[in-house]
CSV table of C-alpha atoms in Angstrom, one decimal:
chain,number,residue,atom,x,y,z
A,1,UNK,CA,97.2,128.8,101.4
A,2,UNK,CA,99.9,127.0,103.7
A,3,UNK,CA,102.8,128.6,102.8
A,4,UNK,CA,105.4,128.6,105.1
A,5,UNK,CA,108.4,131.2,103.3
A,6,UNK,CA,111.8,130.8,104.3
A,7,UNK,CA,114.8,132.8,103.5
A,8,UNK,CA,117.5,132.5,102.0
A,9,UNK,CA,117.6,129.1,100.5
A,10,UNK,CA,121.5,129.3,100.7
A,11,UNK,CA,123.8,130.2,102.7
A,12,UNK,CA,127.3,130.2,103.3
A,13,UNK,CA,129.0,131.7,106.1
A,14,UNK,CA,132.5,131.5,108.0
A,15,UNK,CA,132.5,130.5,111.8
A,16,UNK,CA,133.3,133.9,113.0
A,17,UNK,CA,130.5,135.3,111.0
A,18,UNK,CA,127.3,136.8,112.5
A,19,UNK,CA,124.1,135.8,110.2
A,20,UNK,CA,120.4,134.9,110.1
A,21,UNK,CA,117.5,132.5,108.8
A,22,UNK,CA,113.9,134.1,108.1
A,23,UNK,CA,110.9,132.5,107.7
A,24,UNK,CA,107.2,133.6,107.0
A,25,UNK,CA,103.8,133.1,107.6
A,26,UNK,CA,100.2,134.8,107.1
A,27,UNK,CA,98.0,131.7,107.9
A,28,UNK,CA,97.5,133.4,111.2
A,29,UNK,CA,99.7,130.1,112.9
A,30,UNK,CA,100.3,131.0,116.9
A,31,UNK,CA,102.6,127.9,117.3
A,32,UNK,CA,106.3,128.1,114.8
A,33,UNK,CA,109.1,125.5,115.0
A,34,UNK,CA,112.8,125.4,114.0
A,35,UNK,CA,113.7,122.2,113.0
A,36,UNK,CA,117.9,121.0,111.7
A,37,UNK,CA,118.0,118.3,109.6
A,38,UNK,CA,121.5,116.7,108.7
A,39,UNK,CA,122.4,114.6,105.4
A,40,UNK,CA,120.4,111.3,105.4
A,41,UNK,CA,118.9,111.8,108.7
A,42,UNK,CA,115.7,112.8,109.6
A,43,UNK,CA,114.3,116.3,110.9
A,44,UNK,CA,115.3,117.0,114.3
A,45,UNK,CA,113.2,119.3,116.4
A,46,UNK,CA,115.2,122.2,117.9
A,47,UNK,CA,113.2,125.1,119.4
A,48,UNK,CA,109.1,125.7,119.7
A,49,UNK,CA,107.5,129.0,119.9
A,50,UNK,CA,104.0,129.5,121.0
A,51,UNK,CA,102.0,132.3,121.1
A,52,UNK,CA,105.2,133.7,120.2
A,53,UNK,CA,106.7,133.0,124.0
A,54,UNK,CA,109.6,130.1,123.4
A,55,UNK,CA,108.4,126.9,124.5
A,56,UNK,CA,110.6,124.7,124.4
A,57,UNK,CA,114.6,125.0,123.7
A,58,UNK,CA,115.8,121.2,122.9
A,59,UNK,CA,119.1,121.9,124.7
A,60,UNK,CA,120.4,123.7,121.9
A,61,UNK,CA,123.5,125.1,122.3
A,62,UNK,CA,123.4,129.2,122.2
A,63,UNK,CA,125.2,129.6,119.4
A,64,UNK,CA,121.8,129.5,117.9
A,65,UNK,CA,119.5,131.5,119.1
A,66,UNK,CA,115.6,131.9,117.8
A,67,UNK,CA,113.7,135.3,118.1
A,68,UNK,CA,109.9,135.5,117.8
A,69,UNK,CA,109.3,139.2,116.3
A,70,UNK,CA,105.5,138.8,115.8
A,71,UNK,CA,103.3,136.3,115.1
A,72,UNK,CA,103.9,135.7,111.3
A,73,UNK,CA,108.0,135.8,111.8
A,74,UNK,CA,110.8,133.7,113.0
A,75,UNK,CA,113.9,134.2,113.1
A,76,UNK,CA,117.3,131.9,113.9
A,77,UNK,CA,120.0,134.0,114.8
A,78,UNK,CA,123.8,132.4,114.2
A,79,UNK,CA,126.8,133.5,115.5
A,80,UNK,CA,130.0,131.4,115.7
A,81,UNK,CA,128.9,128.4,114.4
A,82,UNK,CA,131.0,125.4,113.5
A,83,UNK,CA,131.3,123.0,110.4
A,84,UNK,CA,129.3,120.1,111.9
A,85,UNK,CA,126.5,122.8,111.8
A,86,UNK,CA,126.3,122.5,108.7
A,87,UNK,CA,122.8,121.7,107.8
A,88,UNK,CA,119.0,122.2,106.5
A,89,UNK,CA,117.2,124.0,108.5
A,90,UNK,CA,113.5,123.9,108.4
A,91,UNK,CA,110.9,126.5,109.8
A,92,UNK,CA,107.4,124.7,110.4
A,93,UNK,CA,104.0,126.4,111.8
A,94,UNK,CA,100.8,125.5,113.1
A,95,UNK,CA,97.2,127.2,114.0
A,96,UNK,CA,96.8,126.1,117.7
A,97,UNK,CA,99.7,125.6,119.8
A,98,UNK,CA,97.4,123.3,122.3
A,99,UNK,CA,95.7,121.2,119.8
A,100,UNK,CA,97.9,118.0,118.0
A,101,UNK,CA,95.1,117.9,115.9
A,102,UNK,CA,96.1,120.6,113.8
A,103,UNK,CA,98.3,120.1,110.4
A,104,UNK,CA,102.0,121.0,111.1
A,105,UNK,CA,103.1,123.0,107.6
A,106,UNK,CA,106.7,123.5,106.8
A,107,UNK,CA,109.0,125.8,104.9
A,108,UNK,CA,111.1,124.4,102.2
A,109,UNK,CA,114.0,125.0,104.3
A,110,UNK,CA,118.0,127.1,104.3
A,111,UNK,CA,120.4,125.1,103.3
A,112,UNK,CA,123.7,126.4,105.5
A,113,UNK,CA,127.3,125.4,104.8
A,114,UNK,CA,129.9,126.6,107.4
A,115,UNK,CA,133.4,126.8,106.4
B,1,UNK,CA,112.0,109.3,120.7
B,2,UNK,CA,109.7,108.1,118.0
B,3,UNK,CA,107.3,106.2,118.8
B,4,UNK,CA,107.0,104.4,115.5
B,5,UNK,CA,108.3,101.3,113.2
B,6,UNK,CA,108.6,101.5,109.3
B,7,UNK,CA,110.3,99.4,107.1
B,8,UNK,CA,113.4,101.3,105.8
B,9,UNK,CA,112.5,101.2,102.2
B,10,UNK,CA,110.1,99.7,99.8
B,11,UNK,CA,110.1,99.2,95.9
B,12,UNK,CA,106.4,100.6,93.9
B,13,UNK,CA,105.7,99.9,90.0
B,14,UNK,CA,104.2,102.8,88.6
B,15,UNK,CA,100.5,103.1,88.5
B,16,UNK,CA,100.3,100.6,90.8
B,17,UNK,CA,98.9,101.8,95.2
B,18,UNK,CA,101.9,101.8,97.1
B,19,UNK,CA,101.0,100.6,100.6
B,20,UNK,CA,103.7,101.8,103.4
B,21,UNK,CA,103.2,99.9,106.8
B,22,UNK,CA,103.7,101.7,110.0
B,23,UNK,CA,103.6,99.9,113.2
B,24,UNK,CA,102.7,102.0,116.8
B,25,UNK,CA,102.1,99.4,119.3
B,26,UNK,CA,102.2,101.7,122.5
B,27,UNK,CA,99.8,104.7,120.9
B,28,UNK,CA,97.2,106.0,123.2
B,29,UNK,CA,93.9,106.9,122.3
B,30,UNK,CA,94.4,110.7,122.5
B,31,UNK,CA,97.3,110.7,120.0
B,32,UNK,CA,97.6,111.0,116.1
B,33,UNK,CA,99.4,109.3,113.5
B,34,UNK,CA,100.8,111.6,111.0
B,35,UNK,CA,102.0,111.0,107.6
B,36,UNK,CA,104.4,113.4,106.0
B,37,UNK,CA,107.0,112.8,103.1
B,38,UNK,CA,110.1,114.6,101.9
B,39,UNK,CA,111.6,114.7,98.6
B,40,UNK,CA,115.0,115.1,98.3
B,41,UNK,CA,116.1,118.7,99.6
B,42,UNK,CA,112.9,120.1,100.1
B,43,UNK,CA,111.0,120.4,103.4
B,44,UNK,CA,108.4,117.6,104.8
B,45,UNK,CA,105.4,117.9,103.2
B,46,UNK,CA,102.3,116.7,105.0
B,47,UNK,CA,100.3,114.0,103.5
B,48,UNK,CA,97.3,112.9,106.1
B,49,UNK,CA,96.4,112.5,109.5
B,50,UNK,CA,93.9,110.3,111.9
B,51,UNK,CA,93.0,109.5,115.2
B,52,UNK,CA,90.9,106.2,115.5
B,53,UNK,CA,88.8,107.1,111.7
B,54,UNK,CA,90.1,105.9,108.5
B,55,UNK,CA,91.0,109.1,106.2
B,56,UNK,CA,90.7,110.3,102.9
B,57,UNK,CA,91.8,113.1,101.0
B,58,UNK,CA,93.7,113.8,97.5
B,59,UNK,CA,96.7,112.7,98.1
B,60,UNK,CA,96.0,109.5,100.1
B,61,UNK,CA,94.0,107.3,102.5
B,62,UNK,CA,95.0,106.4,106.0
B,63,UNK,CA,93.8,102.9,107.2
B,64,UNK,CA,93.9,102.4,111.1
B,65,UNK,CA,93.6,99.2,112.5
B,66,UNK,CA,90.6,99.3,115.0
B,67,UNK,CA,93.0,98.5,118.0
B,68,UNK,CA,95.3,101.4,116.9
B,69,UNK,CA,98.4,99.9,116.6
B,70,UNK,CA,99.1,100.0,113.2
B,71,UNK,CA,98.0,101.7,109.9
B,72,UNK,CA,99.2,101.9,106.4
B,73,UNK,CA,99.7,104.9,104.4
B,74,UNK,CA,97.5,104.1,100.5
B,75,UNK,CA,98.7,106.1,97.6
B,76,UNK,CA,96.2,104.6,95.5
B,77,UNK,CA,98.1,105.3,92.0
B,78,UNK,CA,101.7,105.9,92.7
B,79,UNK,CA,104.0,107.7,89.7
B,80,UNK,CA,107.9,109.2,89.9
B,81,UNK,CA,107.4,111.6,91.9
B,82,UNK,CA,106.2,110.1,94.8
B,83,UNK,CA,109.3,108.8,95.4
B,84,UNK,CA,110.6,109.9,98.5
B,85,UNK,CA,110.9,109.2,101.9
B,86,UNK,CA,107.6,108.8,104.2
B,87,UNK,CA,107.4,109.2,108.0
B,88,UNK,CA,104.7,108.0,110.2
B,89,UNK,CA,104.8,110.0,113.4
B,90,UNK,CA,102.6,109.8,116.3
B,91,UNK,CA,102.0,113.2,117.9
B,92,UNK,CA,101.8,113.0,121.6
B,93,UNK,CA,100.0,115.6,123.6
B,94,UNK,CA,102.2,117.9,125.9
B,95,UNK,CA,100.5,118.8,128.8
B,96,UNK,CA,101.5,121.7,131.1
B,97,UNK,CA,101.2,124.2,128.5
B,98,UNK,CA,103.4,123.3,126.0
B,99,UNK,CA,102.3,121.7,123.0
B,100,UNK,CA,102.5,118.2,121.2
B,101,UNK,CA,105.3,118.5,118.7
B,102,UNK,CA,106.5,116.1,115.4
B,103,UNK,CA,109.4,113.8,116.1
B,104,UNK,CA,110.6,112.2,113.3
B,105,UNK,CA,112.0,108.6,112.7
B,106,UNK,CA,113.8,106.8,110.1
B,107,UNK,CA,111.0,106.5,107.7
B,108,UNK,CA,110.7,104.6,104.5
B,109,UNK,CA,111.9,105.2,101.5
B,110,UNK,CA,109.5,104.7,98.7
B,111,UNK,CA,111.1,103.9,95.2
B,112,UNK,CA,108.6,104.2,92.3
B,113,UNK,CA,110.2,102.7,89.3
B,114,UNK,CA,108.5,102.5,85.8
């Protein structure tokens, strides 16, 4: 099994609106990633959490901001985003943070519209 | 940045192997080369990966030229849906704790047409 659940596969929100992205996994992964891909561009890597400590923040502005409940859960928090964050965003996870050897597996992703 | 250069898209008759080229001239010897693909509006989904070793597994083979700075991505019998677009990534180590993360480039993208 390397399922990587993320939730919801939609979402709409105004840019005064307060919301959340969930994503899920019970393969026992210590490393999860948060990555935002625009249209016709490729994934870009935003935050890295390992051993559920944040990592590494890729100068993302605050208006995002990830939360590392327990090992299987991630969470992106949004709050007063604007249009040009519109976006899919795509939760990824791996065994061993310290080891590039191990398979990266991501979520099918939450596709958010700001208006 | 990525440390990798694919053509941007390549053309596959059905049933046919689909080779995609992927050139990493500056790899070291402690890094990967990854292989992932993403159909439309779904999330990267990993295909293979290798060190110095050619690899094999059900969805493809990875051939790595013995000097490292290339490979090429074999799906061996390529149909519809394997159209898509196909990123070669080398995965560098991070050292002082952190760890070695994907960063994508363009890719390729691989039309399979009847």
């Amino acid at each position: 099994d390397t399922e990587v659940t993320q939730t919801p596969k939609h979402l709409v929100m105004g840019m005064t609106n307060k919301k959340s992205l969930k994503c899920e996994q019970h393969m026992g992964h210590r490393a999860m990633y948060w990555y935002k891909q625009k249209a016709k561009k490729p994934p870009e890597l935003m935050f890295v959490y390992s051993y559920e400590k944040l990592s590494i923040n890729e100068s993302v502005p605050s208006r995002f901001s990830p939360e590392c409940p327990n090992s299987s859960l991630l969470n992106l928090h949004l709050h007063a985003l604007q249009p040009e964050d519109s976006a899919l965003y795509l939760c990824a996870s791996s065994q061993d943070p310290d080891n590039i050897g191990n398979t990266i597996y991501f979520g099918e992703g939450s596709w958010l519209t700001v208006v | 940045d990525a440390k990798t250069t694919q053509p941007p898209s390549m053309d596959c008759a059905e049933g046919r192997a689909a080779n995609l080229p992927c050139n990493h001239s500056t790899i070291s010897g402690n890094e990967y080369v990854y292989w992932y693909r993403q159909i439309h509006s779904q999330g990267p989904q990993y295909i293979i990966h290798g060190l110095k070793n050619n690899e094999t597994n059900e969805m493809a083979s990875l051939i790595i030229t013995e000097d490292r700075k290339s490979s090429t991505l074999i799906l061996p019998h390529a149909t519809l849906r394997d159209t898509a677009v196909y990123y070669c990534i080398v995965r560098v180590p991070n050292y002082g704790g952190s760890q070695g993360n994907l960063i994508f480039g363009k890719g390729t993208k691989l039309s399979v047409k009847p």
